[in-house]
Coordinates of C-alpha atoms (C1' of nucleotides) in Angstrom, one line a residue:
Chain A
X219 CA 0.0 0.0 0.0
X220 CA 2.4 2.3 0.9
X221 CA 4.7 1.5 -1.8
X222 CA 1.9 2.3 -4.4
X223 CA 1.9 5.6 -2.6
X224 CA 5.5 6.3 -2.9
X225 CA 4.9 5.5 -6.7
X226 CA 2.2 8.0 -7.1
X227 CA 4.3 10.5 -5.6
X228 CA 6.7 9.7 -8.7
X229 CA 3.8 11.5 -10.6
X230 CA 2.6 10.6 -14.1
X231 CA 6.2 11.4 -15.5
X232 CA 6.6 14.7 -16.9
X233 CA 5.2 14.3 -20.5
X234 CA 6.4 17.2 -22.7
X235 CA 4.7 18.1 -26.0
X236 CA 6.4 20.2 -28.5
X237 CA 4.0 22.7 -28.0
X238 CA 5.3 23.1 -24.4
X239 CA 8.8 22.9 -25.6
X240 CA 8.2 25.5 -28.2
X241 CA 6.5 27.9 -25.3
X242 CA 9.7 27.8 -23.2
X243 CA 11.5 28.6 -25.4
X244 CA 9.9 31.5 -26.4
X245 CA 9.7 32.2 -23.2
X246 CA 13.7 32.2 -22.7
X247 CA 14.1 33.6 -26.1
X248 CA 12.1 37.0 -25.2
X249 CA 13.8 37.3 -21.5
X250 CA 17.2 36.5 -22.8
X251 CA 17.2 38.9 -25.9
X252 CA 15.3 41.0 -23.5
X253 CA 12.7 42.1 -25.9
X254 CA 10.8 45.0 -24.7
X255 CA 6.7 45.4 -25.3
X256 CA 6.5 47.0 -28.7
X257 CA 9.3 44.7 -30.4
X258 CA 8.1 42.4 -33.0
X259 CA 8.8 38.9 -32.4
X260 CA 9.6 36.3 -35.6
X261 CA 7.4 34.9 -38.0
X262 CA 5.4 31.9 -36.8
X263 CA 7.4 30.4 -40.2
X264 CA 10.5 31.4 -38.9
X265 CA 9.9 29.8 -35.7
X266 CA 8.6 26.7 -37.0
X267 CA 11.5 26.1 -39.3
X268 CA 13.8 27.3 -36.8
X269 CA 13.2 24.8 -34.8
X270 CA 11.9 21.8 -36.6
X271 CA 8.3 21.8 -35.3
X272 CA 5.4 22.1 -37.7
X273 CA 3.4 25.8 -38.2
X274 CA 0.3 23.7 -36.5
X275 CA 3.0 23.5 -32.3
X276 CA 3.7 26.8 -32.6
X277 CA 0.5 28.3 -33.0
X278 CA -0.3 26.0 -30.1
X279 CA 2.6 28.1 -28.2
X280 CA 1.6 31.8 -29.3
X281 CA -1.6 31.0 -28.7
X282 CA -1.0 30.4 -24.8
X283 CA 1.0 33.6 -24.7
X284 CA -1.3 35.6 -26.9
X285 CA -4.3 34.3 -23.8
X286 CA -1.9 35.7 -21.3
X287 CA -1.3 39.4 -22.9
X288 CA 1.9 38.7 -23.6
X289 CA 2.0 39.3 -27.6
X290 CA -0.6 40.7 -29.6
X291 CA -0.8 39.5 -33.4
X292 CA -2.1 41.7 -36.5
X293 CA -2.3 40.5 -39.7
X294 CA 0.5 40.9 -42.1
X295 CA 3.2 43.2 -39.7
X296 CA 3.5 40.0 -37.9
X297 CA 3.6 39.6 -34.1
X298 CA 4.5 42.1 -31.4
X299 CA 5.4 41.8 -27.6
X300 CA 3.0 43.7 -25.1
X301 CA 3.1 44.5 -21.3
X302 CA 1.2 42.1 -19.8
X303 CA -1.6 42.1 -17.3
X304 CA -0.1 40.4 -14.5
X305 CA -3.2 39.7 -12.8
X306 CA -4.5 38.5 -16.4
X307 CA -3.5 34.9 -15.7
X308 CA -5.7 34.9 -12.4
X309 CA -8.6 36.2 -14.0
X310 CA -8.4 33.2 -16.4
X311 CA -8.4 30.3 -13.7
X312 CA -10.8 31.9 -11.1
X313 CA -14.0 31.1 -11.2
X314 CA -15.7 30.7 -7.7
X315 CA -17.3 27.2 -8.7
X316 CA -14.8 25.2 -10.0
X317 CA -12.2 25.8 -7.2
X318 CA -12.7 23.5 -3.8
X319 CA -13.9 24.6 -1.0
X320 CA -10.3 24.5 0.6
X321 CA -8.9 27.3 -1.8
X322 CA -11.7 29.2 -1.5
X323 CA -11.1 29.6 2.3
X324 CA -7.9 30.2 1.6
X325 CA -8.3 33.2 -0.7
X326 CA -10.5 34.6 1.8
X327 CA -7.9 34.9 4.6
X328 CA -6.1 35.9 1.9
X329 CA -8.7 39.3 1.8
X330 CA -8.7 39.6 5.3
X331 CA -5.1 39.8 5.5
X332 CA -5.1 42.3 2.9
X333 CA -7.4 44.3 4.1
X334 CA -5.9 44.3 7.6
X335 CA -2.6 45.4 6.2
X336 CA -4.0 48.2 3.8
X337 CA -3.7 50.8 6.3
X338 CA 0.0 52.9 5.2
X339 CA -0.9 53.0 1.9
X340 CA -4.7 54.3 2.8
X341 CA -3.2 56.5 4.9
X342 CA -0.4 58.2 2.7
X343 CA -3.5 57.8 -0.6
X344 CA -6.5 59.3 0.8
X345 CA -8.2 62.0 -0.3
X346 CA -11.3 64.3 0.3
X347 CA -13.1 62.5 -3.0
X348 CA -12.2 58.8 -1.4
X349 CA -13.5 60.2 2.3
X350 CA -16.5 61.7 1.3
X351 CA -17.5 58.8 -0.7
X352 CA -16.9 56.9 2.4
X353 CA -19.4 58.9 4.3
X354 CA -22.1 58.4 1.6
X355 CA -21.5 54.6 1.7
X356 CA -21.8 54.3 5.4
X357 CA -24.9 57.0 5.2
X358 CA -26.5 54.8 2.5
X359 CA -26.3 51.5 4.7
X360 CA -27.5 53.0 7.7
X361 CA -31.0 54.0 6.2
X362 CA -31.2 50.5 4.5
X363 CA -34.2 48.6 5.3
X364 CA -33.0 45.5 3.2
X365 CA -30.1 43.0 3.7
X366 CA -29.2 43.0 -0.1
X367 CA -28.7 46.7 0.1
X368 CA -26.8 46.4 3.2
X369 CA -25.1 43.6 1.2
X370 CA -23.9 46.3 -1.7
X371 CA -23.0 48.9 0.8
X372 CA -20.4 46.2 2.7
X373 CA -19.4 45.8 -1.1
X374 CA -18.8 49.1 -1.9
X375 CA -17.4 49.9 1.0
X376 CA -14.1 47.6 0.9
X377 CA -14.2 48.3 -2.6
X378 CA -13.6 52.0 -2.4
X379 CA -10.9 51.4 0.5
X380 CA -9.0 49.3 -2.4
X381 CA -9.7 52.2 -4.7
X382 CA -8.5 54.4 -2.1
X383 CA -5.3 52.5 -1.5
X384 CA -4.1 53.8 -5.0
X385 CA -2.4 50.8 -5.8
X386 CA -4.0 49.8 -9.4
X387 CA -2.5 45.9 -9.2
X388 CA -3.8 45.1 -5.5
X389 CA -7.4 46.7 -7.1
X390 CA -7.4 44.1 -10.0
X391 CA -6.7 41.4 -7.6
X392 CA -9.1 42.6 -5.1
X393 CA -11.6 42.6 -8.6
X394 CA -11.0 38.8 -9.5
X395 CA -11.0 37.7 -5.8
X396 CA -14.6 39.3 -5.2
X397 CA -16.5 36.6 -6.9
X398 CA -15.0 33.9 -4.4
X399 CA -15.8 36.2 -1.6
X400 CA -19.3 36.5 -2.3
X401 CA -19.6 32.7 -2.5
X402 CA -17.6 32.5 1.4
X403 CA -19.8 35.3 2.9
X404 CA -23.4 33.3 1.3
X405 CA -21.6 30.4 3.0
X406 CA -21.0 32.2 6.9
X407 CA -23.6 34.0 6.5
X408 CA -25.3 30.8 7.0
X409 CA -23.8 29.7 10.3
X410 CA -24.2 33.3 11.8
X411 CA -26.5 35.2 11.1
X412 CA -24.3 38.2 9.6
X413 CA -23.0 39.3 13.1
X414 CA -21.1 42.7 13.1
X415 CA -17.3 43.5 14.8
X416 CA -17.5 45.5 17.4
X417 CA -16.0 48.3 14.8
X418 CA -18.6 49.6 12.1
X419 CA -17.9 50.9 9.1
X420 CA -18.5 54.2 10.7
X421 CA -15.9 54.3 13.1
X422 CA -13.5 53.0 10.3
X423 CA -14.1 56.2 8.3
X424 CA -13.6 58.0 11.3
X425 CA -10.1 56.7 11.8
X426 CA -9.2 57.1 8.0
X427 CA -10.1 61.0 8.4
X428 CA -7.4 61.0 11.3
X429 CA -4.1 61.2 11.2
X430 CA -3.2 58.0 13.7
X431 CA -2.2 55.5 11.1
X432 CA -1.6 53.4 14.1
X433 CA -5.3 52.8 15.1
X434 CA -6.0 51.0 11.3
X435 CA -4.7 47.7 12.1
X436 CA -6.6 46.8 14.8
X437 CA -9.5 48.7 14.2
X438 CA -10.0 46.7 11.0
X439 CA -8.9 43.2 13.0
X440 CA -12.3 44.4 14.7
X441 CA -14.3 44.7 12.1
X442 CA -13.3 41.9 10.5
X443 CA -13.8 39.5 13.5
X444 CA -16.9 37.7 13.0
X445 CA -14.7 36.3 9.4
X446 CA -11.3 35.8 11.5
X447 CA -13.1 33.6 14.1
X448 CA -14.0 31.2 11.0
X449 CA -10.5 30.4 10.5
Chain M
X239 CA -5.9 66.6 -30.7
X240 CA -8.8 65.1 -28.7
X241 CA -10.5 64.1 -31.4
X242 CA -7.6 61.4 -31.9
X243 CA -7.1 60.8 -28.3
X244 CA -11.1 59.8 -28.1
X245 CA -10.6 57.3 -31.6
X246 CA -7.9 55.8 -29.3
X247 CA -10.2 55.0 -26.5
X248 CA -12.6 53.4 -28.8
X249 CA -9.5 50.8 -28.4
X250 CA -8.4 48.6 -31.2
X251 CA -11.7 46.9 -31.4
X252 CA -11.8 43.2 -30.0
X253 CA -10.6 41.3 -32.7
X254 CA -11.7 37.7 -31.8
X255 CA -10.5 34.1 -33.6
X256 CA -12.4 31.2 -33.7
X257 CA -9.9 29.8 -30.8
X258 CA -10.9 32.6 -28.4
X259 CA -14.6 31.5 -28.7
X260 CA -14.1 28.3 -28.5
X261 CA -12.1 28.8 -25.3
X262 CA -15.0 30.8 -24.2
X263 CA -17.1 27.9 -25.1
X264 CA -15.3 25.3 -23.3
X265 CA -15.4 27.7 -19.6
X266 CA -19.1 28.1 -20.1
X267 CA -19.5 24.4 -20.8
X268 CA -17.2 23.8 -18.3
X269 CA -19.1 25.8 -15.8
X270 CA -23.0 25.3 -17.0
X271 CA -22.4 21.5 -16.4
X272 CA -20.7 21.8 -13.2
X273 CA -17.9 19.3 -14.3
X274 CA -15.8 19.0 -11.6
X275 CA -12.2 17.6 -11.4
X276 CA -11.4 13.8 -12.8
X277 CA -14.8 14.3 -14.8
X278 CA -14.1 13.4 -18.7
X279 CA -14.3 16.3 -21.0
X280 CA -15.7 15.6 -25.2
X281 CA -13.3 14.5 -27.6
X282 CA -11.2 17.2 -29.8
X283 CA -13.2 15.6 -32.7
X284 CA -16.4 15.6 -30.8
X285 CA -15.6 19.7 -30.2
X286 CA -14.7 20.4 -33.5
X287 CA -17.8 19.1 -35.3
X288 CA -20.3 20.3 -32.8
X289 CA -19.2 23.9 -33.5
X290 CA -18.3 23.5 -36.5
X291 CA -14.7 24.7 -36.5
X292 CA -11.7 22.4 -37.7
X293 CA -10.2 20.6 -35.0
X294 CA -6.9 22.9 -35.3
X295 CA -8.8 26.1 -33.5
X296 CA -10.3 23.5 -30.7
X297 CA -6.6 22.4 -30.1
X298 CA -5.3 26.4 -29.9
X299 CA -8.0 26.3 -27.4
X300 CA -7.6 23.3 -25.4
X301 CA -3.5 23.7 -25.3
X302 CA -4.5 27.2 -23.3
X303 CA -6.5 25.4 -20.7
X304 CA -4.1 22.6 -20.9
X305 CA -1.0 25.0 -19.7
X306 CA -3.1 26.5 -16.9
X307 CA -3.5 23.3 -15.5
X308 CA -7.1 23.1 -16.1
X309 CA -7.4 20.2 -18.1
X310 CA -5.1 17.1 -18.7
X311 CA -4.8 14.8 -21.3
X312 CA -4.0 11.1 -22.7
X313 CA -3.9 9.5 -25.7
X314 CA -6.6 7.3 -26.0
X315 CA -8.3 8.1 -22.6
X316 CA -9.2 11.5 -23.7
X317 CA -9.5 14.9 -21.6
X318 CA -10.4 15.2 -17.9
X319 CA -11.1 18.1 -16.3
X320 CA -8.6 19.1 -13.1
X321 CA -8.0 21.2 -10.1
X322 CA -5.9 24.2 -11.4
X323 CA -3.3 25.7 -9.5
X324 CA -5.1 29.0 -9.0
X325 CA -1.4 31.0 -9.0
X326 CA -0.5 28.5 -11.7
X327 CA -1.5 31.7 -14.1
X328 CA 0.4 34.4 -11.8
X329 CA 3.8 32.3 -12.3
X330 CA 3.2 31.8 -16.0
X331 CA 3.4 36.2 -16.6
X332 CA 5.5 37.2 -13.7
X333 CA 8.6 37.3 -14.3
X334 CA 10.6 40.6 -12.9
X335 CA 12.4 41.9 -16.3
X336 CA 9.3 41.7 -18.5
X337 CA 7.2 43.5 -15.8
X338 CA 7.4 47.3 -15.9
X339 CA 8.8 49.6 -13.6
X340 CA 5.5 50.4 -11.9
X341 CA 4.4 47.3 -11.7
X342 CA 7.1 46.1 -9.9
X343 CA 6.7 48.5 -7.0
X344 CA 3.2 48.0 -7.0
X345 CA 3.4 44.0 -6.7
X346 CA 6.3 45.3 -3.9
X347 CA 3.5 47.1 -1.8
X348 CA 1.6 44.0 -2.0
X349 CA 4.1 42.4 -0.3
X350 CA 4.2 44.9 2.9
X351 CA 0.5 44.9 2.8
X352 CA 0.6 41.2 3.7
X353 CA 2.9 40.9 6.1
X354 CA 1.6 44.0 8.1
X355 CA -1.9 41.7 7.5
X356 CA -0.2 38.8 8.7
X357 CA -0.9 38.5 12.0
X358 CA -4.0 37.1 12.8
X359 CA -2.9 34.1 10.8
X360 CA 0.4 33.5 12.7
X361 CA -1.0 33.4 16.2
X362 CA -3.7 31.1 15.2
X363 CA -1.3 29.0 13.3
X364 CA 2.6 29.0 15.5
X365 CA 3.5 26.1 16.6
X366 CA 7.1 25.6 18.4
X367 CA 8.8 24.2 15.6
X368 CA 8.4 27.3 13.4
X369 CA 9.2 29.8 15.9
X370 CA 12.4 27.6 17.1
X371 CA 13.3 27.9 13.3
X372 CA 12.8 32.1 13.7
X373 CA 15.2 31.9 16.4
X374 CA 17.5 30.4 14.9
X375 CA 17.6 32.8 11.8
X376 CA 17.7 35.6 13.8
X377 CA 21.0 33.6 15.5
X378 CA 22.1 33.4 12.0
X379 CA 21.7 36.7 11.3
X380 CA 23.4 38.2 14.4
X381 CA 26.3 36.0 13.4
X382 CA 26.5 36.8 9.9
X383 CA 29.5 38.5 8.7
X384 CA 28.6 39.1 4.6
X385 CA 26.3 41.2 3.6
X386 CA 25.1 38.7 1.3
X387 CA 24.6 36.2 4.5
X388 CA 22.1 38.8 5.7
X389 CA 20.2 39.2 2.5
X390 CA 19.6 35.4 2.8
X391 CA 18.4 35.7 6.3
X392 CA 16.3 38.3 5.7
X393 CA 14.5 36.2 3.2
X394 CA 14.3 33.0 5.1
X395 CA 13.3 35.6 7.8
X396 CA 10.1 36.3 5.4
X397 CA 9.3 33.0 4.0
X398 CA 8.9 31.4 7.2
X399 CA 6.9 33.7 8.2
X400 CA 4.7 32.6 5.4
X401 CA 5.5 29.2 6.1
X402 CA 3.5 29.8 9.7
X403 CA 0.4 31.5 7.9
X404 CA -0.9 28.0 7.0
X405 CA -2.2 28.7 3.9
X406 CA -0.8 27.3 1.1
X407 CA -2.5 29.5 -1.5
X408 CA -0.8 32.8 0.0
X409 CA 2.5 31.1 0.5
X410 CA 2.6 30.2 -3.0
X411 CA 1.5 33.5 -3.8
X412 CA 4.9 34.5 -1.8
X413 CA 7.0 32.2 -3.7
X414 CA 6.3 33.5 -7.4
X415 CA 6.5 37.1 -6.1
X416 CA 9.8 36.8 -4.2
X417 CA 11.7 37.2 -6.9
X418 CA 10.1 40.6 -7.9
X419 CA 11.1 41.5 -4.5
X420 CA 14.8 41.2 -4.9
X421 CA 14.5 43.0 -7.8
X422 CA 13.3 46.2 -6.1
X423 CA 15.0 45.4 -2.8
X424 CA 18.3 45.8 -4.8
X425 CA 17.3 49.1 -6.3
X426 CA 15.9 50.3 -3.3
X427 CA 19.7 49.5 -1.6
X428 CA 21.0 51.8 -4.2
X429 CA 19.0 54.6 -2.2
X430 CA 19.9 54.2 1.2
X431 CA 22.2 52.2 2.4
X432 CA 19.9 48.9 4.1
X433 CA 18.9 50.8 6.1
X434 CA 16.9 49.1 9.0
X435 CA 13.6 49.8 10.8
X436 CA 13.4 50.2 14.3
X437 CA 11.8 46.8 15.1
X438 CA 14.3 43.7 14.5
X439 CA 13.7 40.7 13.6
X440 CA 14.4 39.6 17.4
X441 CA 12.0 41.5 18.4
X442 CA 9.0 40.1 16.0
X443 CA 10.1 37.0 17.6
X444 CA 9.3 38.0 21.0
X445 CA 5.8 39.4 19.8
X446 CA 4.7 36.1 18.3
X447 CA 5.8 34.1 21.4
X448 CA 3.6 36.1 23.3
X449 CA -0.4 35.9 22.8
X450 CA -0.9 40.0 22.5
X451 CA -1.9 39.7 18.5
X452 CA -2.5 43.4 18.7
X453 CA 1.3 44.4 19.1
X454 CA 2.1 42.5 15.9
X455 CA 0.6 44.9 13.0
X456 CA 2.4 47.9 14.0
X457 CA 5.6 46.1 15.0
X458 CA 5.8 44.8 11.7
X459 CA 4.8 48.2 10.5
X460 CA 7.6 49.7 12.0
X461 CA 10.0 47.1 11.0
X462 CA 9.2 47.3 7.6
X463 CA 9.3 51.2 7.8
X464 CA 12.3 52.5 5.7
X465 CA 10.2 50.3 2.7
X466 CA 7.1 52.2 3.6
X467 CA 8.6 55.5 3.4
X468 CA 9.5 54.8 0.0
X469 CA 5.8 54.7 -1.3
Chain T
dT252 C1' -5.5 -18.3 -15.9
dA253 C1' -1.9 -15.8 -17.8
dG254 C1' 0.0 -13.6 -21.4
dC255 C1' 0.5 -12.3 -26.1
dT256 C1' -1.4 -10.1 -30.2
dG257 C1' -3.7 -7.1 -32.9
dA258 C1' -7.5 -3.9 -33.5
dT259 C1' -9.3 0.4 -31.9
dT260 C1' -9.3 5.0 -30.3
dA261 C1' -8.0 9.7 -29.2
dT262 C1' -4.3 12.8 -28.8
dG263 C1' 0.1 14.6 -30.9
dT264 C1' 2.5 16.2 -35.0
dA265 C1' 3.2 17.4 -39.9
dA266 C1' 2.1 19.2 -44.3
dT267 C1' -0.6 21.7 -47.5
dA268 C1' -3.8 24.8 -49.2
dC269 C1' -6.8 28.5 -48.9
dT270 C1' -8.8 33.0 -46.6
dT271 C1' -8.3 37.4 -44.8
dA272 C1' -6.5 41.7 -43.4
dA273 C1' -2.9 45.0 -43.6
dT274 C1' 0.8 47.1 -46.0
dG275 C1' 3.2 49.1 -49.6
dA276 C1' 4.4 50.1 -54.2
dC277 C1' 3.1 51.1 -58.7
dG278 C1' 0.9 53.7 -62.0
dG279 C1' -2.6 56.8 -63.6
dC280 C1' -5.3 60.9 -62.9
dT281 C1' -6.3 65.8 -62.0
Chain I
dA231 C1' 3.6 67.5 -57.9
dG232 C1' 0.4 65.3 -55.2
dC233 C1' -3.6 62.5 -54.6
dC234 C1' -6.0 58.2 -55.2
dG235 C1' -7.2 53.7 -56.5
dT236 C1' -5.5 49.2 -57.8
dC237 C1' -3.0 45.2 -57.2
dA238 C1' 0.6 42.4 -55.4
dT239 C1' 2.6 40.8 -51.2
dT240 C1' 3.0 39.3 -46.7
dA241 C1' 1.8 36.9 -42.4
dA242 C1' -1.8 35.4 -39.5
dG243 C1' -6.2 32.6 -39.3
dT244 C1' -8.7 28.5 -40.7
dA245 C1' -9.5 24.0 -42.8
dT246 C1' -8.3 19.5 -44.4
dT247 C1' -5.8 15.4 -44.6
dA248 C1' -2.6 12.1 -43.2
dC249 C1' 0.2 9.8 -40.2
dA250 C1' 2.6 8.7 -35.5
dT251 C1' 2.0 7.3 -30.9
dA252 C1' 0.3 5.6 -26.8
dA253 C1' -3.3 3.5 -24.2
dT254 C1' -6.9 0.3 -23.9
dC255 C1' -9.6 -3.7 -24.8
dA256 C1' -11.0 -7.9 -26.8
dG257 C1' -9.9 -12.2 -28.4
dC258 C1' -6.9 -15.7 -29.1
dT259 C1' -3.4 -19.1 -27.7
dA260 C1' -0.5 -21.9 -24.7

DNA sequence: TAGCTGATTATGTAATACTTAATGACGGCT
DNA sequence: AGCCGTCATTAAGTATTACATAATCAGCTA
């Protein structure tokens, strides 16, 4: 028993296709000539002949690379290297349903620790715009009378923090991670019944208008109890 | 002038090939039936003829899923669906000299917003055995003699911190960043000379011995502080 | 029963031909 | 001379065919 184990750890031998081969090295080829986005890259001809595969593998290649952002390919002037999305390649694998449970909970800590540690660049970011827009949020949710609207404002309002963090990458990822953390709050939401930290959204706002970056940390730990209590 | 600038934004209208909607196809057939991993997927063939494209654009298609570790295949046995790596996609783009300037940084204040965020996960996950292996870097580090035996302190310093968090997802998330990070740590130590914040790594140690999780945020705000004044 | 053999099947690879869009050059027109 | 339309050219996109390869199964034989 064990020993089939130990064999299945072996794993089902590395099988390379040509296409794979071809990828990494264009991979290599673009890092070591250190081709910069706007460069054109060779001929899928070239390519093919230059290394021995058939037109058919290397398509196979670009076309992985051309999913990522990482050329772009007109017609006739051939293919050129862009600057790619680095957030691109999570977008493409994310999809709340078809991840298990386990990395779901995962990329939900993952928020919370985010979140948590947002607090220099809010601090050093804000503005009057992000603030205000803070106040209407928590304004809005306070004359809710129904849980979906209180629902969007809880949205909104960690949405506009990672808006107000000015940091355009951590927004993206923030972006793609949201689906997944609507599916983990429907999920708590059914073993408590939506219970609130001891800090409200209100006193958050309060802080951010301050000046004692200190106070975020553990203010938002607060907030965020009822979630960190899951883990 | 801003008649052109305006055509610009109308953006370079989304050319699409046959082997992006198929892709398309396959997610939403993917996701519609709920397939879930070790689940067979249809035959390239089977594809092909049901959408009336030549089998060529279904492979394009399939060989993108296939290198994000959504699907496998074998001869004869067909496709099955699998669990993908959800940072498989992250490792495939980042690499540190095709990412730009900006990006960089920003992917770098990721970095100090989780391990400011950390906290929470670290008390509820320490066990003796990790933070042993803290002392013992920090031993290493007060011995070390090279700057370069410091650098590599440092990062085991990090990574172990990681380690602790218990959550796979994030320290994988650590791994394909890290060496983004060296890249800017290296320019940043062209500015000022390493310089170091006023909470050591010794001192961290103490904190997460202890059980007060509300020292750790802005102790490892303050350690990371010269980075943070950088922003 | 065990094991060999060959048929079958689905992916991997190659080669060819054609379509389409973009580019540029040529040549004619005002 | 400068503008414009035409046409050839180029390289990517698509389709088709053929064959290689590996895995699987069924059937046969010892």
């Amino acid at each position: 028993m064990s020993i089939e184990k130990d064999l299945f750890k072996l794993k089902p031998i590395a099988y390379t296709t040509m296409a794979d081969q071809v990828e990494t090295h264009l991979r290599e080829y673009i890092i070591k000539r250190s081709i910069k986005p706007g460069d054109p890259i060779p001929k899928e001809t070239e390519i093919a002949q230059a290394l021995g595969v058939s037109r058919n593998v290397v398509r196979e290649a670009l076309s992985r690379l051309r999913m990522l952002g990482m050329i772009e390919s007109r017609k006739k002037r051939g293919m050129i290297l862009t600057q790619p999305d680095v957030m691109k390649g999570l977008e493409l694998i994310i999809h709340p349903t078809i991840l298990d449970e386990n990395v779901r909970k995962e990329l939900f800590e993952l928020r919370l620790v985010l979140e948590v540690g947002l607090g220099d660049l809010l601090f050093r970011r804000k503005s009057e715009e992000h603030l205000k827009k803070l106040d209407a949020i928590v304004e809005r949710e306070q004359k809710a009378t129904t849980q979906i609207e209180r629902i969007r404002c809880e949205i909104d309002f960690h949405s506009t923090l990672y808006d107000m963090a000015g940091n355009e990458t951590l927004k993206r990822f923030q972006d793609i991670l949201m689906p997944v953390f609507e599916y983990v709050v429907e999920y708590e939401s059914k073993l408590d019944h939506t219970s609130v930290g001891s800090v409200t959204h209100a006193d958050l706002v309060k802080i951010l208008y301050g000046n004692n970056s200190e106070a975020y940390p553990n203010a938002m730990r607060k907030h965020l109890m009822p979630h960190l209590e899951h883990l």
